[in-house]
Coordinates of C-alpha atoms in Angstrom, one line a residue:
M1 CA -18.7 -14.1 12.9
N2 CA -19.0 -10.7 14.4
P3 CA -19.2 -7.6 12.2
E4 CA -15.4 -6.9 12.4
E5 CA -14.6 -10.4 11.2
I6 CA -17.2 -10.2 8.4
I7 CA -15.7 -6.9 7.1
A8 CA -12.1 -8.2 7.4
S9 CA -12.9 -11.5 5.6
G10 CA -13.1 -10.1 2.1
N11 CA -16.6 -11.7 1.6
L12 CA -18.3 -8.3 1.3
E13 CA -16.2 -7.3 -1.8
M14 CA -17.0 -10.7 -3.4
Y15 CA -20.6 -10.2 -2.4
V16 CA -20.9 -6.8 -4.1
C17 CA -19.1 -8.2 -7.2
G18 CA -21.4 -11.3 -7.4
A19 CA -18.7 -13.8 -6.9
L20 CA -19.8 -15.2 -3.5
P21 CA -21.5 -18.7 -3.4
E22 CA -25.2 -18.5 -2.7
D23 CA -25.0 -20.0 0.8
E24 CA -22.3 -17.5 1.9
A25 CA -24.2 -14.7 0.2
V26 CA -27.3 -15.5 2.2
A27 CA -25.2 -15.3 5.4
V28 CA -23.9 -11.9 4.2
E29 CA -27.4 -10.7 3.5
K30 CA -28.5 -11.7 7.0
A31 CA -25.5 -9.8 8.5
I32 CA -26.4 -6.7 6.5
K33 CA -29.8 -6.7 8.1
E34 CA -28.5 -7.4 11.5
F35 CA -25.4 -5.2 11.7
P36 CA -25.6 -1.5 10.6
E37 CA -21.8 -1.4 10.3
V38 CA -21.8 -4.2 7.8
R39 CA -24.5 -2.5 5.8
R40 CA -22.5 0.8 5.8
E41 CA -19.4 -1.2 4.6
V42 CA -21.4 -2.7 1.7
E43 CA -22.7 0.8 0.8
L44 CA -19.2 2.1 0.7
I45 CA -18.1 -0.8 -1.5
E46 CA -20.9 -0.2 -3.9
K47 CA -20.1 3.6 -4.1
S48 CA -16.4 2.7 -4.9
L49 CA -17.5 0.2 -7.5
I50 CA -19.7 2.8 -9.2
H51 CA -16.8 5.3 -9.0
L52 CA -14.5 2.7 -10.5
A53 CA -17.0 2.2 -13.4
E54 CA -17.3 6.0 -14.0
T55 CA -13.5 6.3 -14.0
V56 CA -13.1 3.5 -16.5
S57 CA -16.0 4.6 -18.7
P58 CA -16.8 8.3 -18.1
P59 CA -19.8 8.5 -20.5
V60 CA -21.8 6.0 -18.4
Q61 CA -23.6 7.8 -15.6
A62 CA -23.7 6.6 -12.0
M63 CA -27.4 6.0 -12.2
T64 CA -26.9 3.6 -15.1
W65 CA -24.2 1.8 -13.1
S66 CA -26.5 1.6 -10.2
Y67 CA -29.2 0.0 -12.4
I68 CA -26.7 -2.5 -13.9
L69 CA -25.6 -3.4 -10.3
E70 CA -29.2 -4.0 -9.3
K71 CA -29.8 -6.1 -12.4
I72 CA -26.7 -8.2 -11.6
R73 CA -28.0 -8.8 -8.1
G74 CA -31.4 -9.9 -9.3
N75 CA -30.0 -12.4 -11.8
T76 CA -27.3 -14.0 -9.7
H77 CA -29.5 -16.2 -7.7
S78 CA -32.8 -17.8 -8.6
G79 CA -35.8 -19.0 -6.6
D80 CA -37.6 -17.4 -3.7
T81 CA -34.4 -16.3 -2.0
K82 CA -33.3 -12.8 -3.1
V83 CA -29.7 -12.3 -2.3
K84 CA -27.4 -9.4 -3.2
S85 CA -24.4 -10.8 -4.9
L86 CA -21.8 -9.1 -4.5
N87 CA -10.5 -8.0 4.5
W88 CA 12.3 -0.1 13.9
P89 CA 14.0 -2.3 13.8
A90 CA 14.6 -3.4 17.3
I91 CA 15.5 -0.4 19.1
T92 CA 19.2 -0.3 19.0
G93 CA 20.9 1.2 21.9
W94 CA 24.4 1.5 22.9
A95 CA 25.8 2.0 26.4
A96 CA 28.9 4.0 26.8
A97 CA 31.0 2.8 29.7
I98 CA 33.3 5.5 31.1
L99 CA 36.1 4.0 33.0
F100 CA 37.8 6.2 35.6
M101 CA 40.8 4.8 37.3
G102 CA 42.8 6.7 39.8
G103 CA 46.2 5.6 40.5
I104 CA 49.2 6.5 42.4
M105 CA 51.5 5.7 39.5
W106 CA 51.9 8.5 37.0
M107 CA 52.5 6.0 34.2
L108 CA 49.2 4.2 34.8
K109 CA 47.4 7.5 34.7
Q110 CA 49.0 8.4 31.4
S111 CA 48.2 4.9 30.0
S112 CA 44.5 5.3 31.0
E113 CA 44.3 8.7 29.4
L114 CA 45.8 7.3 26.2
N115 CA 43.4 4.4 26.2
N116 CA 40.4 6.7 26.6
S117 CA 41.6 8.9 23.7
L118 CA 41.9 5.8 21.5
N119 CA 38.4 4.7 22.5
V120 CA 37.0 8.1 21.6
T121 CA 38.8 8.0 18.2
T122 CA 37.4 4.5 17.5
V123 CA 33.9 5.6 18.2
E124 CA 34.2 8.7 16.1
N125 CA 35.6 6.7 13.2
T126 CA 32.8 4.2 13.5
I127 CA 30.2 6.9 13.4
L128 CA 31.9 8.5 10.4
R129 CA 31.9 5.1 8.5
E130 CA 28.2 4.6 9.2
E131 CA 27.4 8.1 8.0
K132 CA 29.5 7.6 4.9
L133 CA 27.8 4.3 4.1
K134 CA 24.4 5.9 4.7
A135 CA 25.3 8.7 2.3
E136 CA 26.5 6.3 -0.3
N137 CA 23.4 4.2 -0.1
Q138 CA 21.2 7.3 -0.4
L139 CA 23.2 8.5 -3.4
A140 CA 22.8 5.2 -5.1
E141 CA 19.0 5.2 -4.4
N142 CA 18.7 8.8 -5.8
T143 CA 20.7 7.9 -8.8
E144 CA 18.5 4.9 -9.6
V145 CA 15.4 7.0 -9.3
L146 CA 16.9 9.8 -11.4
E147 CA 17.7 7.3 -14.1
V148 CA 14.1 6.1 -14.1
L149 CA 12.8 9.6 -14.4
R150 CA 15.1 10.4 -17.3
S151 CA 14.6 7.0 -19.1
K152 CA 12.6 6.9 -22.3
D153 CA 11.6 3.3 -21.3
Y154 CA 9.4 4.6 -18.5
Q155 CA 6.0 6.2 -18.9
A156 CA 4.6 8.3 -16.1
Y157 CA 1.0 8.0 -15.0
T158 CA -1.0 9.8 -12.3
L159 CA -3.4 7.9 -10.1
P160 CA -6.1 10.4 -8.9
G161 CA -7.7 10.1 -5.5
N162 CA -11.0 8.3 -5.1
Q163 CA -13.6 11.1 -4.6
A164 CA -15.6 8.9 -2.2
V165 CA -12.7 8.1 0.1
A166 CA -9.7 10.5 -0.4
P167 CA -10.4 13.1 -3.0
E168 CA -7.1 15.0 -2.4
A169 CA -4.9 11.9 -2.5
F170 CA -2.8 10.9 -5.5
A171 CA 0.1 8.7 -6.5
K172 CA 2.4 8.6 -9.5
V173 CA 3.5 5.5 -11.4
F174 CA 6.6 5.2 -13.6
L175 CA 6.0 2.1 -15.6
N176 CA 8.3 0.1 -17.9
K177 CA 6.0 -2.3 -19.7
K178 CA 8.8 -4.1 -21.5
E179 CA 10.7 -5.1 -18.4
N180 CA 7.5 -5.3 -16.2
V181 CA 8.9 -2.8 -13.6
A182 CA 7.1 0.0 -11.8
Y183 CA 8.2 2.7 -9.5
I184 CA 5.4 4.2 -7.4
D185 CA 5.7 7.6 -5.7
I186 CA 3.2 7.8 -2.8
K187 CA 4.0 11.2 -1.4
G188 CA 0.5 12.2 -2.3
L189 CA -1.1 9.6 0.0
P190 CA -1.8 10.3 3.7
A191 CA 0.2 8.2 6.2
P192 CA -1.7 4.9 6.8
P193 CA -3.2 4.5 10.3
R194 CA -1.7 2.0 12.8
G195 CA -2.4 -1.6 11.8
K196 CA -3.0 -0.7 8.2
V197 CA -0.9 -0.8 5.0
Y198 CA -1.3 0.4 1.4
Q199 CA -1.5 -2.3 -1.2
V200 CA -1.0 -1.9 -4.9
W201 CA -3.2 -3.7 -7.4
S202 CA -2.9 -4.3 -11.2
L203 CA -6.4 -4.2 -12.7
K204 CA -7.9 -5.8 -15.8
M205 CA -11.2 -4.0 -16.5
E206 CA -13.4 -6.3 -18.5
P207 CA -14.1 -8.3 -16.5
L208 CA -12.8 -6.5 -13.5
T209 CA -9.9 -8.7 -12.4
P210 CA -7.5 -7.3 -9.6
S211 CA -4.1 -8.8 -9.0
S212 CA -1.9 -7.8 -6.1
V213 CA 1.3 -6.0 -7.1
G214 CA 2.6 -5.8 -3.6
L215 CA 2.6 -3.8 -0.3
I216 CA 3.9 -0.3 0.2
S217 CA 6.5 -1.5 2.8
A218 CA 10.2 -1.3 3.7
E219 CA 10.9 -4.4 1.5
S220 CA 9.9 -2.5 -1.7
K221 CA 11.2 1.0 -0.7
I222 CA 14.1 2.3 -2.8
G223 CA 14.0 6.0 -1.9
E224 CA 12.1 8.6 0.1
G225 CA 8.5 7.9 -0.8
I226 CA 9.5 5.7 -3.8
Y227 CA 8.7 2.0 -4.0
K228 CA 9.7 -0.5 -6.7
F229 CA 7.7 -3.5 -7.9
V230 CA 8.4 -6.2 -10.5
N231 CA 6.8 -9.2 -12.1
F232 CA 3.1 -8.2 -12.0
P233 CA 0.3 -8.8 -14.5
D234 CA 0.2 -6.4 -17.5
P235 CA -2.1 -3.7 -16.1
E236 CA -4.9 -1.7 -17.7
A237 CA -5.2 0.3 -14.5
F238 CA -3.4 0.6 -11.2
G239 CA -5.3 1.0 -7.8
I240 CA -4.1 1.5 -4.3
T241 CA -6.2 0.4 -1.3
L242 CA -5.8 0.6 2.4
E243 CA -5.6 -3.0 3.9
P244 CA -4.9 -4.7 7.2
E245 CA -1.2 -5.4 7.9
G246 CA 0.0 -8.2 5.8
G247 CA -2.3 -7.2 2.9
S248 CA -5.4 -8.9 1.5
E249 CA -6.2 -11.4 -1.2
T250 CA -8.8 -9.1 -2.7
P251 CA -8.9 -5.3 -2.7
T252 CA -11.1 -3.6 -0.1
L253 CA -13.1 -1.3 -2.5
S254 CA -14.5 0.8 0.3
Q255 CA -10.8 1.8 1.0
L256 CA -9.8 2.4 -2.6
Y257 CA -7.6 5.5 -2.2
T258 CA -6.3 6.0 -5.8
L259 CA -7.2 4.6 -9.2
G260 CA -5.8 5.5 -12.7
M261 CA -5.9 4.0 -16.2
I262 CA -2.7 2.9 -17.9
T263 CA -2.8 4.0 -21.6
N264 CA -0.6 2.8 -24.4

């Protein structure tokens, strides 16, 4: 595989976490030596993993986590081979056909003018109905969000930005643990680049086990900058990563934008 395929495969994250089979880890090690961009991606993943550890357990220093990471590497594989163990709507248009008919007969002219007036009225009524429906939908969305913000069943959490990737980014989570529902406000995140999408992860910390909650997409949008998710594993933390369109099976730690603990 070329460097882009290796980075997009998700093997580097598993490699850093020590979850990659030995033969695949050997291939990754070879790619790290051969391709500088693969090596840089691994370094970013390692930095994000250390930052994750510091966020979860602040008393432990980065140096200590680095030491632990190196020890894990050394003990994952045995023998002479040393391997580090650780992816609008279709544009709608409408054409207005303006029909001009000249006639000799006065009655036909009057009939044409009357028909044109009726057509204009029909178009205006259609636009008014569409605007009314849009306003009603927006009102319903705003009402739903407002009910969440006011409800005692929802706890609010802030997901700070990853200092190594996007220090000024943040997101907010409104979580109902009883009903397993979360509303996520991403107004604090930069717009994703073309071909990329944000993906939300529910995290268990010991051992580190990420589960996909879903994509920040039109399907989950319920308001301006607000997205709703249901039926996800009970989280100890929430993280948001930047992934290729369609999402990933495992989080790209080098593109971890926000991370925050969920306290009781």
